[in-house]
């Protein structure tokens, strides 16, 4: 389902979807690959790094869990219960005003946005590690991607697979400094001016400076 390269060792982390297994493949000797199998949960899909690039968090979407892999130690750090059918894309890292470093995911099956603490061992924030510290209420289910940027105070959540056209054609944006205030809904598809027909807004991506966010607008 997804493959990433470790930032600590000559290794690939391979998520084998239907099996619920994670393979850590050491390629230091390309003629004698060493593979470590880590049990997680079904069915593994997309995921992303925490802010330190040590931990890889991947959705086990039919188990409603996030599997956390410690790529430095080569083992499973945690299985975190989240909402229904998590789909993070790469997820989104930011500094929460109360809980410190968090990684976030939206869901296909409900409107929740789960924020997971990611600072094990930290004197102030370590107690929140690998726990859902806050659940935000988004526009609805059908989310595929969530995004922020180190220079932005906005958290963007798409919902392209929601059956309600008003929701699938817009995006939710949260203020990271005031998450409890809820989201603003922006009608991106309307602003795109594509005329009549079905439209879906998907995958927010920032420019390098962090002062623009771009969306794909699917139309039919």
Short mmCIF file of C-alpha atoms in Angstrom, two decimals:
data_model
loop_
_atom_site.label_atom_id
_atom_site.label_comp_id
_atom_site.label_asym_id
_atom_site.label_seq_id
_atom_site.Cartn_x
_atom_site.Cartn_y
_atom_site.Cartn_z
CA UNK A 1 0.00 0.00 0.00
CA UNK A 2 2.88 2.38 0.73
CA UNK A 3 6.69 2.40 0.93
CA UNK A 4 8.91 4.96 2.66
CA UNK A 5 12.64 5.24 3.21
CA UNK A 6 13.99 5.46 6.75
CA UNK A 7 15.81 8.64 7.76
CA UNK A 8 18.00 6.68 10.19
CA UNK A 9 19.12 3.51 8.42
CA UNK A 10 19.44 2.07 4.88
CA UNK A 11 15.94 0.63 5.16
CA UNK A 12 12.57 0.74 3.49
CA UNK A 13 9.33 0.52 5.47
CA UNK A 14 6.85 -1.46 3.38
CA UNK A 15 3.18 -1.60 4.36
CA UNK A 16 1.58 -4.78 2.98
CA UNK A 17 -2.07 -3.79 2.83
CA UNK A 18 -4.24 -6.90 3.22
CA UNK A 19 -1.89 -8.72 5.58
CA UNK A 20 -1.72 -6.01 8.23
CA UNK A 21 2.04 -6.59 8.26
CA UNK A 22 4.83 -4.04 8.00
CA UNK A 23 8.12 -5.15 6.45
CA UNK A 24 11.35 -3.33 7.29
CA UNK A 25 13.79 -4.12 4.48
CA UNK A 26 17.47 -3.41 5.11
CA UNK A 27 19.32 -2.84 1.81
CA UNK A 28 22.83 -2.20 3.20
CA UNK A 29 23.87 -5.27 1.21
CA UNK A 30 21.72 -5.24 -1.92
CA UNK A 31 22.65 -8.88 -2.59
CA UNK A 32 21.58 -10.04 0.86
CA UNK A 33 18.49 -8.11 1.90
CA UNK A 34 17.41 -8.47 5.52
CA UNK A 35 13.70 -8.24 6.25
CA UNK A 36 12.00 -7.74 9.61
CA UNK A 37 8.25 -8.38 9.83
CA UNK A 38 6.19 -6.26 12.23
CA UNK A 39 2.60 -7.16 13.02
CA UNK A 40 0.22 -4.19 12.97
CA UNK A 41 -3.48 -4.24 11.89
CA UNK A 42 -5.53 -4.57 8.70
CA UNK A 43 -5.73 -3.03 6.14
CA UNK A 44 -2.62 -0.87 5.95
CA UNK A 45 -2.78 2.13 3.64
CA UNK A 46 -1.16 5.58 3.44
CA UNK A 47 0.75 7.30 6.20
CA UNK A 48 3.37 9.89 7.04
CA UNK A 49 6.22 10.84 9.35
CA UNK A 50 6.03 12.58 12.69
CA UNK A 51 7.93 15.87 12.92
CA UNK A 52 11.18 14.17 14.01
CA UNK A 53 11.15 11.73 11.05
CA UNK A 54 11.71 8.85 13.47
CA UNK A 55 8.18 7.52 13.67
CA UNK A 56 6.05 6.51 10.69
CA UNK A 57 2.29 6.62 11.28
CA UNK A 58 0.18 4.55 8.89
CA UNK A 59 -3.58 4.01 8.68
CA UNK A 60 -4.99 0.54 9.26
CA UNK A 61 -8.23 1.68 7.73
CA UNK A 62 -10.47 -1.34 8.29
CA UNK A 63 -9.35 -1.63 11.91
CA UNK A 64 -9.92 2.07 12.64
CA UNK A 65 -6.38 2.37 13.96
CA UNK A 66 -3.13 4.18 13.29
CA UNK A 67 -0.01 2.00 13.51
CA UNK A 68 3.11 3.79 14.75
CA UNK A 69 6.46 2.35 13.62
CA UNK A 70 9.68 3.31 15.38
CA UNK A 71 12.11 3.24 12.45
CA UNK A 72 15.14 3.76 14.70
CA UNK A 73 14.40 0.67 16.80
CA UNK A 74 12.64 -1.27 14.05
CA UNK A 75 9.53 -2.11 16.01
CA UNK A 76 5.87 -1.19 16.51
CA UNK A 77 5.60 1.68 18.99
CA UNK A 78 1.80 1.76 19.27
CA UNK A 79 -1.60 1.06 17.77
CA UNK A 80 -3.85 4.06 18.27
CA UNK A 81 -7.65 3.83 18.03
CA UNK A 82 -9.11 6.62 15.90
CA UNK A 83 -12.32 7.30 13.96
CA UNK A 84 -13.96 5.25 11.23
CA UNK A 85 -11.72 4.39 8.25
CA UNK A 86 -8.79 6.77 8.77
CA UNK A 87 -7.28 8.23 5.59
CA UNK A 88 -4.46 10.64 6.41
CA UNK A 89 -2.59 10.87 3.13
CA UNK A 90 0.69 11.84 4.78
CA UNK A 91 -1.10 13.33 7.78
CA UNK A 92 -0.32 16.77 9.20
CA UNK A 93 2.15 17.69 11.96
CA UNK A 94 1.84 20.83 14.05
CA UNK A 95 2.43 22.20 17.53
CA UNK A 96 -0.81 22.06 19.49
CA UNK A 97 -1.26 24.97 21.94
CA UNK A 98 -1.92 22.54 24.82
CA UNK A 99 -0.67 19.08 23.84
CA UNK A 100 2.53 19.94 21.99
CA UNK A 101 3.63 18.07 18.85
CA UNK A 102 0.74 16.23 17.21
CA UNK A 103 0.07 14.34 13.99
CA UNK A 104 -3.43 14.45 12.56
CA UNK A 105 -5.69 12.43 10.29
CA UNK A 106 -9.13 12.78 8.75
CA UNK A 107 -11.48 9.85 8.04
CA UNK A 108 -13.50 8.40 5.21
CA UNK A 109 -16.21 7.03 7.48
CA UNK A 110 -17.03 9.95 9.76
CA UNK A 111 -16.51 13.68 10.20
CA UNK A 112 -13.85 13.41 12.91
CA UNK A 113 -10.28 14.69 12.72
CA UNK A 114 -8.04 12.88 15.21
CA UNK A 115 -4.98 14.56 16.74
CA UNK A 116 -2.34 12.19 18.14
CA UNK A 117 0.48 13.21 20.47
CA UNK A 118 3.94 12.43 19.03
CA UNK A 119 6.55 13.36 21.63
CA UNK A 120 7.49 10.25 23.64
CA UNK A 121 10.10 10.97 26.29
CA UNK A 122 9.45 14.71 26.31
CA UNK A 123 9.27 16.08 29.87
CA UNK A 124 6.24 18.24 29.16
CA UNK A 125 4.39 16.43 26.40
CA UNK A 126 5.55 12.80 26.72
CA UNK A 127 2.40 11.78 28.61
CA UNK A 128 0.35 12.49 25.47
CA UNK A 129 2.44 10.29 23.16
CA UNK A 130 0.47 7.86 20.98
CA UNK A 131 -2.85 9.00 22.41
CA UNK A 132 -5.68 10.84 20.69
CA UNK A 133 -5.48 14.14 22.53
CA UNK A 134 -8.30 15.91 20.71
CA UNK A 135 -11.00 15.08 18.18
CA UNK A 136 -12.16 17.90 15.91
CA UNK A 137 -15.51 17.86 14.16
CA UNK A 138 -15.04 18.43 10.44
CA UNK A 139 -17.55 18.92 7.62
CA UNK A 140 -18.29 15.23 7.19
CA UNK A 141 -16.90 11.89 6.12
CA UNK A 142 -15.14 11.30 2.81
CA UNK A 143 -11.83 12.94 3.70
CA UNK A 144 -8.69 11.92 1.81
CA UNK A 145 -6.06 14.51 2.73
CA UNK A 146 -5.17 16.86 5.58
CA UNK A 147 -2.44 19.48 5.41
CA UNK A 148 -0.67 22.30 7.21
CA UNK A 149 2.74 24.01 6.93
CA UNK A 150 5.35 25.07 9.53
CA UNK A 151 4.76 28.73 8.60
CA UNK A 152 0.97 28.46 8.56
CA UNK A 153 -1.57 28.56 11.38
CA UNK A 154 -4.20 26.84 9.24
CA UNK A 155 -5.16 23.16 9.14
CA UNK A 156 -6.90 22.16 5.90
CA UNK A 157 -9.15 19.10 5.56
CA UNK A 158 -10.75 18.00 2.28
CA UNK A 159 -13.90 15.86 1.88
CA UNK A 160 -14.02 14.91 -1.83
CA UNK A 161 -15.81 11.59 -1.30
CA UNK A 162 -18.68 12.98 0.75
CA UNK A 163 -22.05 12.33 -0.98
CA UNK A 164 -23.26 15.88 -0.30
CA UNK A 165 -22.10 18.12 -3.21
CA UNK A 166 -21.88 21.14 -0.94
CA UNK A 167 -19.35 19.29 1.22
CA UNK A 168 -17.40 17.55 -1.56
CA UNK A 169 -17.00 20.89 -3.37
CA UNK A 170 -15.62 22.76 -0.37
CA UNK A 171 -12.88 22.39 2.24
CA UNK A 172 -12.72 22.93 5.98
CA UNK A 173 -10.02 25.12 7.46
CA UNK A 174 -9.20 25.29 11.19
CA UNK A 175 -7.18 27.90 13.08
CA UNK A 176 -4.49 25.91 14.92
CA UNK A 177 -4.34 28.56 17.67
CA UNK A 178 -8.11 28.22 18.29
CA UNK A 179 -9.14 24.71 17.27
CA UNK A 180 -12.14 24.78 19.59
CA UNK A 181 -13.73 27.50 17.48
CA UNK A 182 -14.50 24.96 14.75
CA UNK A 183 -13.85 25.32 11.05
CA UNK A 184 -14.61 27.71 8.25
CA UNK A 185 -15.94 26.18 5.04
CA UNK A 186 -14.51 27.55 1.79
CA UNK A 187 -16.35 26.91 -1.54
CA UNK A 188 -13.26 26.11 -3.62
CA UNK A 189 -15.13 24.49 -6.52
CA UNK A 190 -17.37 27.54 -6.87
CA UNK A 191 -14.35 29.82 -6.88
CA UNK A 192 -12.73 27.65 -9.57
CA UNK A 193 -15.53 28.67 -11.94
CA UNK A 194 -15.86 25.35 -13.75
CA UNK A 195 -19.58 25.74 -14.46
CA UNK A 196 -22.17 22.99 -14.26
CA UNK A 197 -21.47 19.34 -13.48
CA UNK A 198 -20.05 17.30 -10.65
CA UNK A 199 -16.98 18.69 -8.93
CA UNK A 200 -14.81 17.48 -6.07
CA UNK A 201 -12.07 19.39 -4.24
CA UNK A 202 -9.10 17.26 -3.18
CA UNK A 203 -5.59 17.34 -1.71
CA UNK A 204 -4.49 20.69 -0.31
CA UNK A 205 -0.79 21.35 -0.91
CA UNK A 206 1.24 24.36 0.24
CA UNK A 207 3.87 26.18 -1.75
CA UNK A 208 7.38 26.21 -0.30
CA UNK A 209 6.91 29.59 1.39
CA UNK A 210 3.78 28.40 3.17
CA UNK A 211 1.72 31.42 2.12
CA UNK A 212 -0.37 29.68 -0.57
CA UNK A 213 -2.37 26.46 -0.54
CA UNK A 214 -3.38 24.76 -3.79
CA UNK A 215 -6.17 22.27 -4.49
CA UNK A 216 -7.05 19.86 -7.25
CA UNK A 217 -10.61 20.33 -8.49
CA UNK A 218 -12.03 17.27 -10.21
CA UNK A 219 -14.86 17.95 -12.61
CA UNK A 220 -17.10 15.94 -14.93
#
